[in-house]
PDB file of C-alpha atoms in Angstrom:
ATOM      1  CA  MET Q   1     -78.988 -74.088  16.649  1.00 55.00           C
ATOM      2  CA  LYS Q   2     -75.153 -74.079  16.419  1.00 55.00           C
ATOM      3  CA  ASN Q   3     -75.025 -74.650  20.281  1.00 55.00           C
ATOM      4  CA  LEU Q   4     -77.569 -77.519  20.020  1.00 50.00           C
ATOM      5  CA  SER Q   5     -75.547 -79.294  17.433  1.00 50.00           C
ATOM      6  CA  LEU Q   6     -72.218 -78.977  19.290  1.00 45.00           C
ATOM      7  CA  LYS Q   7     -74.224 -80.549  22.179  1.00 51.00           C
ATOM      8  CA  MET Q   8     -75.386 -83.357  20.111  1.00 45.00           C
ATOM      9  CA  PHE Q   9     -71.964 -84.007  18.839  1.00 46.00           C
ATOM     10  CA  PHE Q  10     -70.490 -84.070  22.301  1.00 44.00           C
ATOM     11  CA  ILE Q  11     -72.949 -86.451  23.606  1.00 44.00           C
ATOM     12  CA  SER Q  12     -72.618 -88.807  20.622  1.00 43.00           C
ATOM     13  CA  TYR Q  13     -68.859 -88.721  21.041  1.00 41.00           C
ATOM     14  CA  LEU Q  14     -69.100 -89.670  24.808  1.00 39.00           C
ATOM     15  CA  ILE Q  15     -71.690 -92.532  24.118  1.00 39.00           C
ATOM     16  CA  PHE Q  16     -69.666 -93.667  20.757  1.00 39.00           C
ATOM     17  CA  ILE Q  17     -66.176 -93.782  22.403  1.00 36.00           C
ATOM     18  CA  PRO Q  18     -66.395 -96.695  24.972  1.00 37.00           C
ATOM     19  CA  PHE Q  19     -67.747 -99.012  22.076  1.00 37.00           C
ATOM     20  CA  THR Q  20     -65.113 -97.997  19.805  1.00 36.00           C
ATOM     21  CA  SER Q  21     -62.166 -98.601  22.145  1.00 37.00           C
ATOM     22  CA  PHE Q  22     -63.468-101.810  23.630  1.00 42.00           C
ATOM     23  CA  GLY Q  23     -61.646-104.717  22.237  1.00 49.00           C
ATOM     24  CA  SER Q  24     -59.286-102.734  20.042  1.00 66.00           C
ATOM     25  CA  GLU Q  25     -56.357-102.664  22.458  1.00 90.00           C
ATOM     26  CA  LYS Q  26     -53.164-103.920  20.517  1.00 94.00           C
ATOM     27  CA  ILE Q  27     -50.253-105.713  22.370  1.00 94.00           C
ATOM     28  CA  HIS Q  28     -47.245-107.472  21.166  1.00 95.00           C
ATOM     29  CA  VAL Q  29     -46.673-111.284  21.335  1.00 95.00           C
ATOM     30  CA  PHE Q  30     -45.381-112.324  24.817  1.00 94.00           C
ATOM     31  CA  GLU Q  31     -45.914-108.700  26.194  1.00 94.00           C
ATOM     32  CA  VAL Q  32     -47.426-109.091  29.612  1.00 95.00           C
ATOM     33  CA  LYS Q  33     -51.098-107.924  29.895  1.00 95.00           C
ATOM     34  CA  GLU Q  34     -52.719-107.558  33.185  1.00 96.00           C
ATOM     35  CA  ILE Q  35     -56.551-107.958  33.432  1.00 96.00           C
ATOM     36  CA  VAL Q  36     -57.710-106.178  36.701  1.00 97.00           C
ATOM     37  CA  LEU Q  37     -60.731-107.439  38.392  1.00 97.00           C
ATOM     38  CA  LYS Q  38     -62.535-105.538  41.516  1.00 97.00           C
ATOM     39  CA  ALA Q  39     -64.580-107.688  43.916  1.00 97.00           C
ATOM     40  CA  GLU Q  40     -67.905-106.144  44.778  1.00 97.00           C
ATOM     41  CA  LYS Q  41     -68.173-108.139  47.958  1.00 97.00           C
ATOM     42  CA  GLN Q  42     -66.007-108.301  51.207  1.00 97.00           C
ATOM     43  CA  TYR Q  43     -64.180-111.174  52.347  1.00 97.00           C
ATOM     44  CA  GLN Q  44     -62.464-112.070  55.547  1.00 96.00           C
ATOM     45  CA  ASN Q  45     -59.505-113.857  53.747  1.00 97.00           C
ATOM     46  CA  PRO Q  46     -59.573-113.191  50.166  1.00 97.00           C
ATOM     47  CA  TYR Q  47     -56.270-115.176  49.728  1.00 96.00           C
ATOM     48  CA  VAL Q  48     -58.000-118.058  50.935  1.00 96.00           C
ATOM     49  CA  GLU Q  49     -61.554-117.693  50.126  1.00 97.00           C
ATOM     50  CA  VAL Q  50     -61.424-116.470  46.537  1.00 98.00           C
ATOM     51  CA  GLU Q  51     -60.252-118.189  43.264  1.00 98.00           C
ATOM     52  CA  CYS Q  52     -60.611-116.198  40.100  1.00 97.00           C
ATOM     53  CA  TRP Q  53     -59.595-116.960  36.654  1.00 98.00           C
ATOM     54  CA  ILE Q  54     -60.030-116.317  32.977  1.00 97.00           C
ATOM     55  CA  GLU Q  55     -60.476-118.580  30.111  1.00 98.00           C
ATOM     56  CA  LEU Q  56     -58.183-117.305  27.460  1.00 97.00           C
ATOM     57  CA  LYS Q  57     -58.715-118.207  23.797  1.00 97.00           C
ATOM     58  CA  GLY Q  58     -56.560-117.331  20.800  1.00 96.00           C
ATOM     59  CA  PRO Q  59     -54.862-118.756  17.875  1.00 96.00           C
ATOM     60  CA  ASP Q  60     -54.060-122.467  18.810  1.00 94.00           C
ATOM     61  CA  PHE Q  61     -54.843-121.646  22.354  1.00 96.00           C
ATOM     62  CA  ASN Q  62     -57.725-122.151  24.741  1.00 97.00           C
ATOM     63  CA  LYS Q  63     -56.545-122.337  28.553  1.00 97.00           C
ATOM     64  CA  LYS Q  64     -57.608-121.498  32.131  1.00 98.00           C
ATOM     65  CA  VAL Q  65     -55.280-118.817  33.543  1.00 98.00           C
ATOM     66  CA  TYR Q  66     -55.630-118.156  37.313  1.00 98.00           C
ATOM     67  CA  GLY Q  67     -55.273-114.857  38.972  1.00 97.00           C
ATOM     68  CA  PHE Q  68     -54.187-113.684  42.279  1.00 98.00           C
ATOM     69  CA  TRP Q  69     -55.360-111.400  45.264  1.00 97.00           C
ATOM     70  CA  ASP Q  70     -53.569-108.007  45.006  1.00 97.00           C
ATOM     71  CA  GLY Q  71     -54.676-106.596  48.038  1.00 96.00           C
ATOM     72  CA  GLY Q  72     -57.970-105.071  49.264  1.00 96.00           C
ATOM     73  CA  ASN Q  73     -60.779-105.775  46.459  1.00 97.00           C
ATOM     74  CA  ARG Q  74     -58.239-106.083  43.758  1.00 98.00           C
ATOM     75  CA  PHE Q  75     -57.554-109.425  41.815  1.00 98.00           C
ATOM     76  CA  VAL Q  76     -55.134-109.662  38.812  1.00 98.00           C
ATOM     77  CA  VAL Q  77     -54.598-112.022  36.031  1.00 98.00           C
ATOM     78  CA  ARG Q  78     -51.428-111.708  34.058  1.00 97.00           C
ATOM     79  CA  ILE Q  79     -51.422-113.257  30.622  1.00 96.00           C
ATOM     80  CA  VAL Q  80     -49.465-113.097  27.312  1.00 95.00           C
ATOM     81  CA  ALA Q  81     -50.505-113.784  23.719  1.00 95.00           C
ATOM     82  CA  THR Q  82     -48.231-116.633  22.212  1.00 95.00           C
ATOM     83  CA  ARG Q  83     -49.074-115.852  18.591  1.00 96.00           C
ATOM     84  CA  PRO Q  84     -50.091-112.894  16.712  1.00 97.00           C
ATOM     85  CA  GLY Q  85     -54.064-112.731  15.967  1.00 96.00           C
ATOM     86  CA  LYS Q  86     -57.210-111.968  17.852  1.00 97.00           C
ATOM     87  CA  TRP Q  87     -57.297-112.900  21.631  1.00 97.00           C
ATOM     88  CA  GLY Q  88     -60.517-112.989  23.752  1.00 97.00           C
ATOM     89  CA  TRP Q  89     -61.018-113.720  27.461  1.00 97.00           C
ATOM     90  CA  GLU Q  90     -63.981-114.322  29.943  1.00 97.00           C
ATOM     91  CA  CYS Q  91     -63.391-114.292  33.815  1.00 97.00           C
ATOM     92  CA  PHE Q  92     -65.028-116.824  36.422  1.00 98.00           C
ATOM     93  CA  SER Q  93     -64.559-117.098  40.121  1.00 98.00           C
ATOM     94  CA  ASN Q  94     -65.408-119.778  42.969  1.00 97.00           C
ATOM     95  CA  GLN Q  95     -67.698-116.733  44.435  1.00 97.00           C
ATOM     96  CA  ASP Q  96     -70.792-115.397  43.258  1.00 96.00           C
ATOM     97  CA  ASP Q  97     -69.427-111.917  43.020  1.00 97.00           C
ATOM     98  CA  PRO Q  98     -70.468-109.542  40.000  1.00 97.00           C
ATOM     99  CA  GLY Q  99     -66.841-107.932  39.962  1.00 96.00           C
ATOM    100  CA  LEU Q 100     -65.309-111.314  39.404  1.00 97.00           C
ATOM    101  CA  VAL Q 101     -67.492-113.259  36.980  1.00 97.00           C
ATOM    102  CA  GLY Q 102     -69.065-112.535  33.587  1.00 95.00           C
ATOM    103  CA  LYS Q 103     -66.774-109.771  32.448  1.00 95.00           C
ATOM    104  CA  SER Q 104     -65.018-110.366  28.996  1.00 96.00           C
ATOM    105  CA  GLY Q 105     -62.765-108.524  26.720  1.00 96.00           C
ATOM    106  CA  SER Q 106     -60.529-109.102  23.590  1.00 96.00           C
ATOM    107  CA  PHE Q 107     -57.498-107.636  22.212  1.00 96.00           C
ATOM    108  CA  SER Q 108     -55.187-108.147  19.089  1.00 96.00           C
ATOM    109  CA  ALA Q 109     -51.425-109.286  19.435  1.00 96.00           C
ATOM    110  CA  MET Q 110     -48.884-108.594  16.730  1.00 96.00           C
ATOM    111  CA  LYS Q 111     -45.415-109.525  16.079  1.00 94.00           C
ATOM    112  CA  TRP Q 112     -42.464-107.170  16.974  1.00 94.00           C
ATOM    113  CA  SER Q 113     -41.238-105.193  14.167  1.00 92.00           C
ATOM    114  CA  ARG Q 114     -37.521-105.801  13.101  1.00 93.00           C
ATOM    115  CA  LYS Q 115     -36.668-102.361  14.589  1.00 94.00           C
ATOM    116  CA  GLU Q 116     -38.237-103.059  17.828  1.00 92.00           C
ATOM    117  CA  LYS Q 117     -36.446-106.159  18.040  1.00 90.00           C
ATOM    118  CA  ASN Q 118     -33.066-104.313  17.227  1.00 92.00           C
ATOM    119  CA  GLU Q 119     -34.055-101.763  20.052  1.00 93.00           C
ATOM    120  CA  ASN Q 120     -34.236-104.524  22.463  1.00 91.00           C
ATOM    121  CA  ALA Q 121     -32.908-108.034  22.023  1.00 88.00           C
ATOM    122  CA  ASN Q 122     -35.189-109.524  24.773  1.00 85.00           C
ATOM    123  CA  ARG Q 123     -37.948-108.950  21.966  1.00 83.00           C
ATOM    124  CA  ASN Q 124     -36.341-111.772  19.945  1.00 79.00           C
TER     125      ASN Q 124
END
C-alpha cells in the first residue's frame, strides 16, 4: 500500500509540475528574454522563406516583434518587458508550420531592487 501511494504521488507530481511552472517565469524590466521556436517543416532557405513573429502584450504595450532564423530549424524572438507587470505573447508565421504558429506563453516582469541596481550600474 505504501508503495502504491508513493507511485501515485510521483505520477501526480509529474503531471502537476508542467502546469505550475508554465507562465510563472519572472524576469526583470529590460532584461532580454529569448523565445525559441523550432520549425517542424524543412525549408530550402529559411532565411528568405520564413517570417516569424510574436504579438507581445503587457502594461501599456501591444506590439509585433519579429524573430530571426538561428540556424537549422531554430528561430528566435528576443524581447524585453518595458514595465513591471504581467506579460503575454503568441507566435505567428507566414508559413503553416506547427512549430512556429499557435504557441503562447506569459511571464511577469519586476523592477530591479536597490541592491541589484547598486551591484550593476547598467540596471538603472
